[in-house]
Amino acid sequence: MPPRIVVVGSLMMDLVVRAPRLPLPGESLLSHSFETLPGGKGANQAVAAARLGADVAMIGRIGRDRFGEILRTKLEEAGVSTRDVSVDPEVGTGVAVPIVLDSGENAILAVPQANLKLTPREIEAAAGVIRSADLLLLNFEAGMDAVEAAAETATQAGVPILLNPAPITPHSPELLAKASVLVVNEVEAAAIVSNVKGDHAAELEALRRFAPRAVVTLGAGGLVAAEADGGFAFPAFPVTAVDSVGAGDAFCAALGVRLCEGASLFDAARFAAAAGALAVTRPGAQSALPSREEVERFLADG
Ligand code: RIB
């Protein structure tokens, strides 16, 4: 049976600008191109997990507008259940402005809008879906009371949580402590454990005071990870980067899928790193997410 994964988080329309560099304050900078593409950390993770073979349900909130309709359709096309994607009558669908540089690196301005109107009431309405899941994938791009409520519902039902606290936002230490696996990038690691910035061993040790398993993704630098049995690091797969938007979401989803399937943290992280590497070789967030076959072929050819 495929793993049942429930994602609580954001759906956003990405207004993607490709630019030679980030503009300075006060500057207008001529850029290369513009595209409107489906994104949002939650929706990206949901589509990624579905493409990797999981049975996925999304809990989130959109506005009553064209962007919301498109995002719902994209999830459904990927086979994700959208029964618990609710529509806010007043606030528009979330939008993000990823600026993608020639190097493939990105910086993102995110305006969550309707995502912030996801409340504990919607989580309560979908509690049965959370309770019957094998894993809750959770990010911080939605209303934080809803994020807390989802984590509490999963914890009470014994459902493990893979928490990706992105974008980093004020949160309680108790929320981090509900995670079975904490996945952070360098920015998020530094915000959570500010006194050991850049010292990855110390970062992992500090993150593991919250969660039994911790992973710090380092972009082109690969990753470091730790659990009770010890830690490991490996370099990034060498690929030509086109667009890194959504690569972290591909990583989280792939890690979650393989952990649900019983893989070790090391094997799951390697599979996830391959999914993330493939995602940076193509433009867009959801449009770049690889299938299970692609990831397995990439690892086999490795
Ligand atoms: O993680 C990438 C996502 O973050 C983008 O798709 C954008 O929507 C932002 O929310």
Coordinates of C-alpha atoms and ligand atoms in Angstrom, one line a residue:
M1 CA 0.0 0.0 0.0
P2 CA 1.4 3.5 -0.8
P3 CA 2.1 5.7 2.2
R4 CA -0.8 8.0 3.2
I5 CA 0.6 11.5 3.6
V6 CA -1.3 14.6 4.6
V7 CA 0.1 18.0 3.9
V8 CA -0.9 21.1 5.9
G9 CA 0.5 24.3 4.4
S10 CA 0.4 26.8 1.7
L11 CA -0.9 27.0 -1.9
M12 CA 0.6 30.0 -3.7
M13 CA 0.7 31.3 -7.3
D14 CA 4.4 32.0 -8.1
L15 CA 5.0 35.2 -10.2
V16 CA 8.5 34.2 -11.3
V17 CA 11.0 36.8 -12.5
R18 CA 14.3 35.7 -14.0
A19 CA 16.8 38.4 -13.3
P20 CA 20.6 38.9 -13.7
R21 CA 20.8 39.9 -10.0
L22 CA 18.7 41.1 -7.1
P23 CA 17.7 44.8 -7.4
L24 CA 19.1 47.4 -5.0
P25 CA 16.7 49.6 -2.9
G26 CA 15.5 52.4 -5.3
E27 CA 16.7 50.6 -8.4
S28 CA 14.6 49.4 -11.4
L29 CA 16.3 46.5 -13.0
L30 CA 15.6 45.2 -16.4
S31 CA 15.1 41.4 -16.1
H32 CA 15.0 38.4 -18.5
S33 CA 11.5 36.9 -18.2
F34 CA 8.2 36.5 -16.3
E35 CA 6.0 33.4 -15.8
T36 CA 3.0 32.6 -13.6
L37 CA 3.6 29.1 -12.2
P38 CA 1.9 27.0 -9.5
G39 CA 3.8 26.9 -6.1
G40 CA 3.4 27.3 -2.4
K41 CA 5.5 25.1 -0.1
G42 CA 2.5 22.9 0.9
A43 CA 1.2 22.4 -2.6
N44 CA 4.7 21.7 -3.9
Q45 CA 5.2 19.1 -1.2
A46 CA 1.8 17.5 -1.9
V47 CA 2.5 17.3 -5.6
A48 CA 6.0 16.0 -5.0
A49 CA 4.8 13.2 -2.7
A50 CA 2.1 12.2 -5.1
R51 CA 4.6 12.0 -8.0
L52 CA 6.8 9.8 -5.8
G53 CA 4.0 7.3 -5.3
A54 CA 2.2 8.4 -2.1
D55 CA -1.5 8.7 -1.5
V56 CA -1.7 12.4 -0.6
A57 CA -4.3 14.8 0.9
M58 CA -3.9 18.5 1.1
I59 CA -5.3 20.8 3.9
G60 CA -5.0 24.4 3.0
R61 CA -6.9 27.6 2.0
I62 CA -7.2 29.5 -1.3
G63 CA -9.2 32.6 -2.3
R64 CA -12.3 32.7 -4.5
D65 CA -10.3 33.6 -7.6
R66 CA -8.6 32.3 -10.8
F67 CA -5.3 31.6 -9.1
G68 CA -7.0 29.4 -6.5
E69 CA -8.9 27.5 -9.2
I70 CA -5.7 26.8 -11.1
L71 CA -3.8 25.6 -7.9
R72 CA -6.7 23.3 -7.0
T73 CA -6.7 21.8 -10.5
K74 CA -2.9 21.3 -10.5
L75 CA -3.2 19.3 -7.2
E76 CA -6.0 17.2 -8.6
E77 CA -4.1 16.6 -11.9
A78 CA -1.3 15.2 -9.7
G79 CA -3.8 12.9 -7.9
V80 CA -3.8 14.9 -4.6
S81 CA -7.1 15.0 -2.7
T82 CA -8.3 18.6 -2.4
R83 CA -11.4 17.9 -0.4
D84 CA -9.9 19.8 2.5
V85 CA -8.7 22.8 0.5
S86 CA -11.2 25.4 1.6
V87 CA -12.1 28.7 -0.1
D88 CA -11.9 32.0 1.8
P89 CA -14.7 34.3 0.7
E90 CA -12.8 37.6 1.4
V91 CA -9.1 37.2 1.0
G92 CA -7.3 36.3 -2.3
T93 CA -5.1 33.3 -3.0
G94 CA -1.5 33.5 -1.8
V95 CA 1.1 34.8 -4.2
A96 CA 4.9 34.7 -4.2
V97 CA 7.5 36.5 -6.3
P98 CA 10.5 34.2 -6.7
I99 CA 13.4 36.1 -8.3
V100 CA 15.5 33.4 -10.0
L101 CA 19.1 34.3 -10.9
D102 CA 21.2 33.0 -13.8
S103 CA 23.0 30.7 -11.3
G104 CA 19.6 29.1 -10.5
E105 CA 19.6 30.5 -7.0
N106 CA 16.5 32.3 -5.8
A107 CA 15.1 34.8 -3.4
I108 CA 11.3 34.8 -2.7
L109 CA 8.9 37.5 -1.6
A110 CA 5.8 35.6 -0.2
V111 CA 2.4 37.0 0.5
P112 CA 0.4 34.1 2.0
Q113 CA -3.0 35.9 2.0
A114 CA -5.8 33.2 2.2
N115 CA -3.2 30.7 3.6
L116 CA -3.1 32.8 6.8
K117 CA -6.9 32.3 7.1
L118 CA -6.5 28.6 7.6
T119 CA -7.5 28.2 11.2
P120 CA -7.9 25.5 13.8
R121 CA -11.6 25.2 12.6
E122 CA -10.5 23.9 9.2
I123 CA -8.0 21.5 10.9
E124 CA -10.8 20.2 13.2
A125 CA -13.0 19.6 10.1
A126 CA -10.2 17.5 8.5
A127 CA -9.0 15.9 11.7
G128 CA -10.0 12.4 10.5
V129 CA -7.6 12.7 7.5
I130 CA -4.7 13.7 9.8
R131 CA -5.5 10.9 12.2
S132 CA -5.5 8.2 9.5
A133 CA -2.3 9.4 7.8
D134 CA 1.1 7.7 8.0
L135 CA 2.8 11.1 8.1
L136 CA 2.0 14.8 8.5
L137 CA 4.1 17.1 6.3
L138 CA 3.9 20.5 7.9
N139 CA 5.4 23.9 6.9
F140 CA 5.0 27.5 8.3
E141 CA 3.5 29.2 5.3
A142 CA -0.1 29.0 6.7
G143 CA -1.9 30.4 9.7
M144 CA 0.2 29.4 12.7
D145 CA -2.8 28.5 14.9
A146 CA -3.7 26.0 12.3
V147 CA -0.2 24.7 12.1
E148 CA -0.2 24.2 15.9
A149 CA -3.6 22.5 15.8
A150 CA -2.5 20.2 13.0
A151 CA 0.6 19.2 15.0
E152 CA -1.4 18.6 18.1
T153 CA -4.0 16.5 16.2
A154 CA -1.2 14.4 14.7
T155 CA 0.6 14.0 18.0
Q156 CA -2.5 12.9 19.9
A157 CA -3.1 10.3 17.2
G158 CA 0.5 9.1 17.2
V159 CA 1.0 10.2 13.6
P160 CA 4.7 11.2 12.9
I161 CA 5.4 14.8 11.8
L162 CA 8.0 15.9 9.3
L163 CA 8.3 19.6 10.1
N164 CA 9.8 22.1 7.6
P165 CA 9.7 25.4 9.6
A166 CA 9.7 27.5 6.4
P167 CA 9.5 30.4 6.0
I168 CA 10.9 30.8 9.5
T169 CA 8.3 32.7 11.6
P170 CA 7.8 33.1 15.4
H171 CA 6.8 29.7 16.8
S172 CA 6.8 27.9 20.1
P173 CA 9.6 25.5 21.1
E174 CA 6.7 23.0 21.9
L175 CA 5.8 23.0 18.2
L176 CA 9.3 22.0 17.1
A177 CA 9.3 19.3 19.8
K178 CA 6.3 17.6 18.2
A179 CA 8.3 16.8 15.1
S180 CA 9.7 13.4 14.5
V181 CA 11.9 14.8 11.7
L182 CA 13.0 18.5 11.5
V183 CA 14.2 19.6 8.0
V184 CA 15.7 23.1 7.8
N185 CA 18.0 25.0 5.5
E186 CA 20.9 27.1 6.7
V187 CA 18.7 30.3 7.2
E188 CA 16.2 28.4 9.2
A189 CA 18.9 26.5 11.2
A190 CA 20.5 29.8 12.1
A191 CA 17.2 31.3 13.2
I192 CA 16.3 28.4 15.4
V193 CA 19.7 27.9 17.0
S194 CA 21.3 31.3 16.6
N195 CA 24.3 30.8 18.9
V196 CA 26.0 28.1 16.8
K197 CA 25.6 29.6 13.3
G198 CA 27.6 27.8 10.6
D199 CA 28.8 25.0 13.0
H200 CA 26.7 22.2 11.5
A201 CA 27.6 19.6 14.1
A202 CA 26.5 22.0 16.9
E203 CA 23.4 22.9 14.8
L204 CA 22.3 19.3 14.5
E205 CA 22.9 18.7 18.2
A206 CA 20.8 21.7 19.1
L207 CA 18.0 20.7 16.6
R208 CA 18.0 17.2 18.1
R209 CA 17.0 18.7 21.4
F210 CA 13.6 19.3 19.7
A211 CA 13.3 16.3 17.4
P212 CA 14.9 12.8 17.3
R213 CA 15.9 13.3 13.6
A214 CA 17.3 16.5 12.1
V215 CA 18.5 17.4 8.6
V216 CA 20.1 20.6 7.6
T217 CA 20.1 21.1 3.8
L218 CA 23.0 23.2 2.4
G219 CA 22.0 23.8 -1.2
A220 CA 25.0 23.1 -3.4
G221 CA 26.9 22.1 -0.2
G222 CA 24.8 18.9 0.2
L223 CA 23.4 18.1 3.6
V224 CA 24.1 17.1 7.2
A225 CA 21.8 14.9 9.3
A226 CA 21.7 13.3 12.7
E227 CA 19.6 10.8 14.7
A228 CA 20.2 8.9 17.9
D229 CA 22.5 6.4 16.2
G230 CA 24.8 9.1 14.8
G231 CA 25.1 11.5 12.0
F232 CA 26.3 11.7 8.4
A233 CA 26.9 14.3 5.6
F234 CA 27.0 14.0 1.9
P235 CA 27.7 16.4 -1.0
A236 CA 25.0 17.6 -3.4
F237 CA 24.6 15.6 -6.6
P238 CA 26.4 17.5 -9.4
V239 CA 23.7 19.0 -11.7
T240 CA 23.4 22.1 -13.8
A241 CA 21.1 24.4 -11.8
V242 CA 18.4 26.2 -13.7
D243 CA 15.9 27.1 -11.0
S244 CA 16.1 26.1 -7.3
V245 CA 12.5 27.2 -6.4
G246 CA 10.7 24.2 -4.9
A247 CA 13.8 22.0 -4.5
G248 CA 13.5 22.1 -0.7
D249 CA 9.9 21.0 -1.0
A250 CA 10.9 18.1 -3.3
F251 CA 13.5 17.1 -0.7
C252 CA 11.0 17.2 2.2
A253 CA 8.4 15.2 0.4
A254 CA 10.8 12.6 -0.9
L255 CA 12.3 12.2 2.6
G256 CA 8.8 11.7 4.0
V257 CA 7.8 9.2 1.4
R258 CA 10.9 7.0 1.9
L259 CA 10.8 7.2 5.7
C260 CA 7.1 6.0 5.5
E261 CA 8.3 3.1 3.4
G262 CA 10.7 2.1 6.1
A263 CA 14.0 3.4 4.7
S264 CA 16.8 4.4 7.0
L265 CA 17.4 8.1 7.5
F266 CA 20.6 7.8 5.3
D267 CA 18.8 6.1 2.4
A268 CA 15.8 8.4 2.6
A269 CA 18.1 11.5 2.7
R270 CA 20.0 10.2 -0.4
F271 CA 16.7 9.6 -2.3
A272 CA 15.5 13.1 -1.2
A273 CA 18.8 14.7 -2.3
A274 CA 18.3 13.1 -5.7
A275 CA 14.7 14.4 -5.9
G276 CA 15.9 17.9 -4.9
A277 CA 18.8 17.8 -7.4
L278 CA 16.4 16.9 -10.3
A279 CA 14.1 19.7 -9.3
V280 CA 16.8 22.3 -9.7
T281 CA 17.5 21.2 -13.3
R282 CA 14.1 22.5 -14.6
P283 CA 12.2 25.8 -14.3
G284 CA 9.3 26.3 -11.8
A285 CA 8.4 24.7 -8.6
Q286 CA 5.6 22.1 -9.2
S287 CA 6.5 21.9 -12.9
A288 CA 10.0 20.8 -12.0
L289 CA 9.1 18.0 -9.5
P290 CA 10.4 14.6 -10.6
S291 CA 8.5 11.3 -10.8
R292 CA 9.5 8.2 -8.8
E293 CA 10.9 6.6 -11.9
E294 CA 13.1 9.6 -12.7
V295 CA 14.6 9.7 -9.1
E296 CA 15.3 5.9 -9.2
R297 CA 16.9 6.1 -12.6
F298 CA 19.0 9.1 -11.5
L299 CA 20.3 7.2 -8.5
A300 CA 20.9 4.0 -10.5
D301 CA 22.9 6.0 -13.1
G302 CA 24.7 7.9 -10.3
Ligands
RIB1 O1 9.5 26.6 -1.4 C1 9.2 27.2 -2.6 C2 7.9 28.0 -2.6 O2 8.0 29.0 -1.6 C3 7.5 28.7 -3.8 O3 6.8 27.9 -4.7 C4 6.8 29.9 -3.4 O4 5.4 29.8 -3.5 C5 7.1 30.0 -1.9 O5 6.1 30.0 -1.1

